[in-house]
mmCIF file of C-alpha atoms in Angstrom:
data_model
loop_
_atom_site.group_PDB
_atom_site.id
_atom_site.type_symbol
_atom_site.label_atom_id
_atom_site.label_comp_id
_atom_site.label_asym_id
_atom_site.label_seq_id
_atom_site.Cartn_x
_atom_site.Cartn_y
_atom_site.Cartn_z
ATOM 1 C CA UNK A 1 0.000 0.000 0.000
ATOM 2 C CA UNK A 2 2.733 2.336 0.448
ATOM 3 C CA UNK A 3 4.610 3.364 -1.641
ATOM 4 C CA UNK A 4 8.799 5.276 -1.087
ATOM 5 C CA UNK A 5 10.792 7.452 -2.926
ATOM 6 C CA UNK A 6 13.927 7.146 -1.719
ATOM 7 C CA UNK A 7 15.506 10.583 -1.885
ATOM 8 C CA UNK A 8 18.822 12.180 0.505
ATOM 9 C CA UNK A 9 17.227 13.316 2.989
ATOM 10 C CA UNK A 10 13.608 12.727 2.845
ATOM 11 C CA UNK A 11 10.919 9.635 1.958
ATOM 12 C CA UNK A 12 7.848 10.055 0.060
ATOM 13 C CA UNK A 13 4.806 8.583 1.479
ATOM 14 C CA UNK A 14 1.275 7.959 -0.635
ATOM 15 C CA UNK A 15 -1.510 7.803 1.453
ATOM 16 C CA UNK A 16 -5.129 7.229 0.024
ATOM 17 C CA UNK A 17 -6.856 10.280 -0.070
ATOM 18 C CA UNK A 18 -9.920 8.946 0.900
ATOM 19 C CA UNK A 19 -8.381 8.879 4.653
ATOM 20 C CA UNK A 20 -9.607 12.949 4.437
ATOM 21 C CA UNK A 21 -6.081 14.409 4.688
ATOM 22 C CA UNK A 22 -6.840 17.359 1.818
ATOM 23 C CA UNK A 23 -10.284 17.739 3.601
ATOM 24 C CA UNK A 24 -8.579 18.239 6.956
ATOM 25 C CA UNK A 25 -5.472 20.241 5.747
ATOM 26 C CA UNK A 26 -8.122 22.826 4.098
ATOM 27 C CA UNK A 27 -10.181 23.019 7.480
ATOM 28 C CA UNK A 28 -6.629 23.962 9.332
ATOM 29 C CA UNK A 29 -5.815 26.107 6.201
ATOM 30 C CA UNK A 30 -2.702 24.327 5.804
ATOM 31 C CA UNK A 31 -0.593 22.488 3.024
ATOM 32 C CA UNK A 32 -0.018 18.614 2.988
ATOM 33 C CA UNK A 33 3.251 19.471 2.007
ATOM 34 C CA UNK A 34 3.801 21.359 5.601
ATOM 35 C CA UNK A 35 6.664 19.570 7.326
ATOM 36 C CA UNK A 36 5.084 20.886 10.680
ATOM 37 C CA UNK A 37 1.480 19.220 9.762
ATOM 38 C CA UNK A 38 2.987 16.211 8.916
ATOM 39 C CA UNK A 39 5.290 15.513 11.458
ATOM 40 C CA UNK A 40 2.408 16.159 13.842
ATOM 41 C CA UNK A 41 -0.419 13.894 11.777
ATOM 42 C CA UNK A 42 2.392 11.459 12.804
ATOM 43 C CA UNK A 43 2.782 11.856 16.240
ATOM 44 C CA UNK A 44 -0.454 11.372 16.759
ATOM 45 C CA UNK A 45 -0.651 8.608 14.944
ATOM 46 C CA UNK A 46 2.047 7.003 17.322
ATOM 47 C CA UNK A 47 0.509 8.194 20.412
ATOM 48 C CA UNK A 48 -2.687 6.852 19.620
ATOM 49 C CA UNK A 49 -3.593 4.373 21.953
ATOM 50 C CA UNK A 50 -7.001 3.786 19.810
ATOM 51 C CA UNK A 51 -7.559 1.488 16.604
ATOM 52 C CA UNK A 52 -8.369 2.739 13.162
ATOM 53 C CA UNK A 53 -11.944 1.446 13.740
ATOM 54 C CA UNK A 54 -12.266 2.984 17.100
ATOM 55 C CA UNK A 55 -11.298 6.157 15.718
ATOM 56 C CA UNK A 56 -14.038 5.911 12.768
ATOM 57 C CA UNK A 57 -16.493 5.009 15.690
ATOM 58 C CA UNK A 58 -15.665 8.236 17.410
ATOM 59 C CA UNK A 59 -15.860 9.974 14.528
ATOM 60 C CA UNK A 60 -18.902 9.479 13.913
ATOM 61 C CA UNK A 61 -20.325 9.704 17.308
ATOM 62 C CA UNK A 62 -18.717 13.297 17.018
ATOM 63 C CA UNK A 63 -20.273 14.038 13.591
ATOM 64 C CA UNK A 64 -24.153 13.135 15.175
ATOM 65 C CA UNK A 65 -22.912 15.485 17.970
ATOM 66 C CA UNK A 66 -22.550 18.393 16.102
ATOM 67 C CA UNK A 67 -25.633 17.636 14.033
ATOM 68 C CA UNK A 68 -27.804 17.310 17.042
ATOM 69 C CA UNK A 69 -26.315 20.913 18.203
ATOM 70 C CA UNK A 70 -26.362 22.369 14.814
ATOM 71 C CA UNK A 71 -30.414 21.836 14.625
ATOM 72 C CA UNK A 72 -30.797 22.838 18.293
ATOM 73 C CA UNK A 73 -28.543 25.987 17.117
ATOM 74 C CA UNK A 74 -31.091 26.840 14.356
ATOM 75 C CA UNK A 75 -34.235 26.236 16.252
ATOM 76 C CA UNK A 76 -32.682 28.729 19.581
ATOM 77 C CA UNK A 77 -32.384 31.105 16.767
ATOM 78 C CA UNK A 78 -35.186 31.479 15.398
ATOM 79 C CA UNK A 79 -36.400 32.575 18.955
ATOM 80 C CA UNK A 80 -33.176 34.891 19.616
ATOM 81 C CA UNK A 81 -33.240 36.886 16.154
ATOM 82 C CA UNK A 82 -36.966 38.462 16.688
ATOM 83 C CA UNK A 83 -36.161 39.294 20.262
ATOM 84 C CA UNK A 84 -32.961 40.799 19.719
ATOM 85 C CA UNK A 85 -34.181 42.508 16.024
ATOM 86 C CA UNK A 86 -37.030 44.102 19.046
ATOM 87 C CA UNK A 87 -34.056 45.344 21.613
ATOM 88 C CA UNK A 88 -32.090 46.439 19.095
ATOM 89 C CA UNK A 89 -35.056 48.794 17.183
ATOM 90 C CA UNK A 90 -35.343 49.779 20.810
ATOM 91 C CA UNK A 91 -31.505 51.097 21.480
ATOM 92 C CA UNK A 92 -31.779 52.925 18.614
ATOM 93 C CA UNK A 93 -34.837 54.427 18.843
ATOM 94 C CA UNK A 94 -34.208 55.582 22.055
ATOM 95 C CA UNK A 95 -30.543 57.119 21.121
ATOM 96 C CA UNK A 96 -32.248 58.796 18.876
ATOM 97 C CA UNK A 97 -35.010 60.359 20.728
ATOM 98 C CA UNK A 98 -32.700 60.694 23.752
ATOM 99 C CA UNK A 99 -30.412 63.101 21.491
ATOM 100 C CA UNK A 100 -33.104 64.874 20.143
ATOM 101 C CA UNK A 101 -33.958 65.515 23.591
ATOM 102 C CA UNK A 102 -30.520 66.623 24.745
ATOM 103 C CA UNK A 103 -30.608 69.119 22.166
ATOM 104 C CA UNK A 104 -34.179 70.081 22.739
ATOM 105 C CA UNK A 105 -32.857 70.584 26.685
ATOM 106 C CA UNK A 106 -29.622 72.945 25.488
ATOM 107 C CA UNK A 107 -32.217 74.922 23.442
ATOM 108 C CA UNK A 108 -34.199 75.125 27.125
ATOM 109 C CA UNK A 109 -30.687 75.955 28.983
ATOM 110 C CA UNK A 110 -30.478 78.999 26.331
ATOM 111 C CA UNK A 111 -33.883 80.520 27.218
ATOM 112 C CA UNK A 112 -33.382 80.852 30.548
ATOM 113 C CA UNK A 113 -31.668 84.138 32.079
ATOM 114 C CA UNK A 114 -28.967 83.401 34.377
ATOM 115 C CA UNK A 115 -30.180 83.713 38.170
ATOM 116 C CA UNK A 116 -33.745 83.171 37.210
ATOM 117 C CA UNK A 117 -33.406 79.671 38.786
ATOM 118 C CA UNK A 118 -35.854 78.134 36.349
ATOM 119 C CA UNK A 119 -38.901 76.801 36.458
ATOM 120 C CA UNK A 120 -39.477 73.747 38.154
ATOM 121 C CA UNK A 121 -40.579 71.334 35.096
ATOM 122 C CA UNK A 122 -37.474 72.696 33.414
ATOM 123 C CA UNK A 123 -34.628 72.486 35.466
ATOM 124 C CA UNK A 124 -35.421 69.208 36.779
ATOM 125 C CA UNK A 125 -35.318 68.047 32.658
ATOM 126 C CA UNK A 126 -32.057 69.770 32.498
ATOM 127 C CA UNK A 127 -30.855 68.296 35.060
ATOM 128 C CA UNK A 128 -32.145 64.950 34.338
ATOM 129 C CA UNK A 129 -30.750 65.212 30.946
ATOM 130 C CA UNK A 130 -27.113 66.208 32.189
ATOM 131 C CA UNK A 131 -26.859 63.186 34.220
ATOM 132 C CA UNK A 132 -28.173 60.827 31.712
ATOM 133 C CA UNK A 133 -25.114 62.721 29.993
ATOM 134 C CA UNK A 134 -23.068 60.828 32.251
ATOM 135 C CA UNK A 135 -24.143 57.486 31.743
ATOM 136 C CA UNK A 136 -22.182 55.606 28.825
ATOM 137 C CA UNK A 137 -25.239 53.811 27.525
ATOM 138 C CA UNK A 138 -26.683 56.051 25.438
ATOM 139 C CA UNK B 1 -17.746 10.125 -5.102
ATOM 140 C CA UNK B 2 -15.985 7.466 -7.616
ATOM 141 C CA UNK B 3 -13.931 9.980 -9.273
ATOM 142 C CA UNK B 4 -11.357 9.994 -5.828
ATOM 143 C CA UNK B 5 -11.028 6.417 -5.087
ATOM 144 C CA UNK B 6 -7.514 5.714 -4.947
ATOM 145 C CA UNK B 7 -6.096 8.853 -5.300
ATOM 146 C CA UNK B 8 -2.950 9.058 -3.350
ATOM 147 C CA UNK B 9 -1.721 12.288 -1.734
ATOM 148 C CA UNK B 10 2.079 12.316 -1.761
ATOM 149 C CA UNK B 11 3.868 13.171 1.724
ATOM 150 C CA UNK B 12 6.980 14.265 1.925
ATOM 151 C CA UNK B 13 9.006 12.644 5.214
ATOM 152 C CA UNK B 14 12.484 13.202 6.776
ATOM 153 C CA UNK B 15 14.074 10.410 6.439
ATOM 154 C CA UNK B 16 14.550 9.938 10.241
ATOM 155 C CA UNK B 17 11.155 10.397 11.081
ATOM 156 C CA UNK B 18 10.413 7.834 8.238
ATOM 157 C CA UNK B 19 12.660 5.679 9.811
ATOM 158 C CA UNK B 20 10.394 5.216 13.217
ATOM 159 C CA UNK B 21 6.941 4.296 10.875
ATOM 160 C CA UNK B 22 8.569 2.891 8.173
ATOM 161 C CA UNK B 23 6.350 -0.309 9.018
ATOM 162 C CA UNK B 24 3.406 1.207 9.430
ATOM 163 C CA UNK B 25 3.480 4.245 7.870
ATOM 164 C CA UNK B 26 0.072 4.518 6.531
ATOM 165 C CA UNK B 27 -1.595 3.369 9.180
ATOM 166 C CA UNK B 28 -0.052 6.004 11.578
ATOM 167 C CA UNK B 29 -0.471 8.206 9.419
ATOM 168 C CA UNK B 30 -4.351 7.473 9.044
ATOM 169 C CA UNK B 31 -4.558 7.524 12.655
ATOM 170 C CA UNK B 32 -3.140 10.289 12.722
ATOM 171 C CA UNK B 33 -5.864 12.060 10.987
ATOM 172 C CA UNK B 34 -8.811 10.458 12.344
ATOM 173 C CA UNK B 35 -6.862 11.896 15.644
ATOM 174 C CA UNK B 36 -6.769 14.940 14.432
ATOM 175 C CA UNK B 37 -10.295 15.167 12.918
ATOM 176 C CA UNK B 38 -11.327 14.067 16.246
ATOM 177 C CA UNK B 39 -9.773 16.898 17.896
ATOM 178 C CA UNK B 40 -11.651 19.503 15.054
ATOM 179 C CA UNK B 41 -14.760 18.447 15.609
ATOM 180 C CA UNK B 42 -14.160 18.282 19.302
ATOM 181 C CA UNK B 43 -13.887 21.940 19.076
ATOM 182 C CA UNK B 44 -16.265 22.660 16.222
ATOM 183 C CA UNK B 45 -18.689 21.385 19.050
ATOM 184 C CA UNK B 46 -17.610 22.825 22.059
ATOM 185 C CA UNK B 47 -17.799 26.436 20.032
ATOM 186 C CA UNK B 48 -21.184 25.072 18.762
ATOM 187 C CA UNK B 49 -22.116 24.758 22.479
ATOM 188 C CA UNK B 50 -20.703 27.977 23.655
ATOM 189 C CA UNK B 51 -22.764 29.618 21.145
ATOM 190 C CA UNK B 52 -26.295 27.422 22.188
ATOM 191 C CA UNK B 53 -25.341 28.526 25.985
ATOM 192 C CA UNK B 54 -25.187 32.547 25.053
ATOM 193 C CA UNK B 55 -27.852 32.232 22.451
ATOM 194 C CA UNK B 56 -30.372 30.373 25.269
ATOM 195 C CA UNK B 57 -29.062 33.169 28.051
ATOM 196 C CA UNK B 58 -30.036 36.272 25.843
ATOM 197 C CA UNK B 59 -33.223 33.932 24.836
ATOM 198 C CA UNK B 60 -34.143 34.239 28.746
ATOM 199 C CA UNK B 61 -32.739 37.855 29.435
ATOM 200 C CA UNK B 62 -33.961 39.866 26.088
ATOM 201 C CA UNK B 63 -37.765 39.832 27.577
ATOM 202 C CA UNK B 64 -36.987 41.649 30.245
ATOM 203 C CA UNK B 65 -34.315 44.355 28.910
ATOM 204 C CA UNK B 66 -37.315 45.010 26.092
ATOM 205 C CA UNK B 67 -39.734 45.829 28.918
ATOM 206 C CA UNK B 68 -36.777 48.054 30.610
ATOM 207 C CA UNK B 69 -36.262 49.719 27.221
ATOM 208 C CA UNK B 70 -39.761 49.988 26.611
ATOM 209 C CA UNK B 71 -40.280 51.924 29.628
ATOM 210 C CA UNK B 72 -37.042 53.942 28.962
ATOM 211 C CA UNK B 73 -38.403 54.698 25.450
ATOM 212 C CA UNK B 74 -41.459 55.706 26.754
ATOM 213 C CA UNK B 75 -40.566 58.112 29.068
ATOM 214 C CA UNK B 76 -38.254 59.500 27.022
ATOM 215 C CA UNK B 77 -41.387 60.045 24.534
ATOM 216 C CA UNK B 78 -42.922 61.750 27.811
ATOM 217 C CA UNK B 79 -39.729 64.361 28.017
ATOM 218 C CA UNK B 80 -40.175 65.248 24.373
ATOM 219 C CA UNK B 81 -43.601 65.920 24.959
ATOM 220 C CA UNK B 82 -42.940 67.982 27.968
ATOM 221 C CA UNK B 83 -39.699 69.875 26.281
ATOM 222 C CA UNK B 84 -41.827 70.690 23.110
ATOM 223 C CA UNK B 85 -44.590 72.798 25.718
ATOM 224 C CA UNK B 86 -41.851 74.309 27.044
ATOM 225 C CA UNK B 87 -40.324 75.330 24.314
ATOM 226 C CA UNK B 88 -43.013 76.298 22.213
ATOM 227 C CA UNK B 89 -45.757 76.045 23.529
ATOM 228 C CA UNK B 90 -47.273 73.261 22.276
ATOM 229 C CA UNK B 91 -50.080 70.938 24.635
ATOM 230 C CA UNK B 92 -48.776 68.457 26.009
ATOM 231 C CA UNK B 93 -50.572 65.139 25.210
ATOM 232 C CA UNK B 94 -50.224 61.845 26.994
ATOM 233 C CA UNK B 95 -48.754 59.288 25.605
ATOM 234 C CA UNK B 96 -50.897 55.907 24.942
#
């Protein structure tokens, strides 16, 4: 099965591609040709204490795994995307009201004559709007 | 699905690493993969579940930040009202 070029200082190894080395050496964006991949494809391979059929096995235990989790991902979507679609509408309507506001509440600040104190409805908007000012969320 | 069977893929080897597989060379190599396929999807699911976990958290929270914004929004609504009488005049109507 395999099969060596014998060369100075290197051997050439075939392995069937059906194994899934391109498929896993494009997943890890790397070449088959990488001396680092290789050399660690093989010390795995030695430090496995697990057959090639136990290995399958797991494999495809794994791959039903990530199915099962891949469905439950798209169904706890479905009920995220409307929710958060709602909260976000919400941020930005109220950053953009909140501004408007702000503004609105400078235009106030401007009316008033200095000393006058204000009138009560007024200042405490002013002065609700200054600390909201403060807070980072908006 | 045909069209691959018994392709080879041609590794290159230095020689002294060769010489520790050399009789078994494809079948460390194979399990070498499957190891290492193992250890992708290992991770593939434990970011799949990381996701699930946030995604089922916000699921539970996002009800009740809505309401909070809600109320936020509409008392800001209120202030606009209120800052538009002020400002010019205009009657203030409540908000419904």
């Amino acid at each position: 099965m395999v099969k060596i070029k014998l060369k100075k200082n290197q051997k050439t190894v075939y392995v069937n591609q059906n194994c899934g080395i391109l498929e896993i050496a494009e997943k890890l964006k790397i070449s088959v040709n990488d001396a680092e991949f290789i050399q660690k494809v093989i010390h795995f391979g030695i430090q496995s204490p697990y057959s090639e059929e136990q290995l399958i096995q797991k494999i495809k235990e794994l791959e039903e795994r990530k199915k099962t989790l891949e469905s439950e991902l798209k169904k706890i979507a479905l009920q995220f995307t409307p929710l958060e679609s709602k909260y976000m509408g919400l941020r930005m309507q109220i950053s953009k009201i909140f501004n408007d506001n702000r503004i609105q509440v400078f235009h106030l600040c401007a009316r008033q004559s200095p000393g006058s104190g204000g009138k009560g409805n007024a200042t405490n908007l002013i002065q609700k709007y200054v600390e909201y000012s403060k807070s980072l969320w908006f | 699905m045909s069209k691959n069977k018994g392709k080879r893929v041609k590794i290159v080897i230095p020689t002294q690493l060769y010489e520790s597989i050399k009789d078994n060379a494809e079948n460390i190599i194979h399990r070498g993969l499957l190891t290492l396929k193992i250890q992708c999807l290992e991770e593939e699911i434990q970011s799949l579940e990381r996701r699930i976990e946030y995604l089922k958290r916000r699921v539970r929270e996002l009800p009740g930040d809505i309401k909070r914004e809600e109320e936020l929004l509409n008392e800001l609504i209120e202030d606009q009202k209120k800052l538009e009488t002020l400002l010019y005049g205009k009657k203030v109507t409540s908000h419904g």
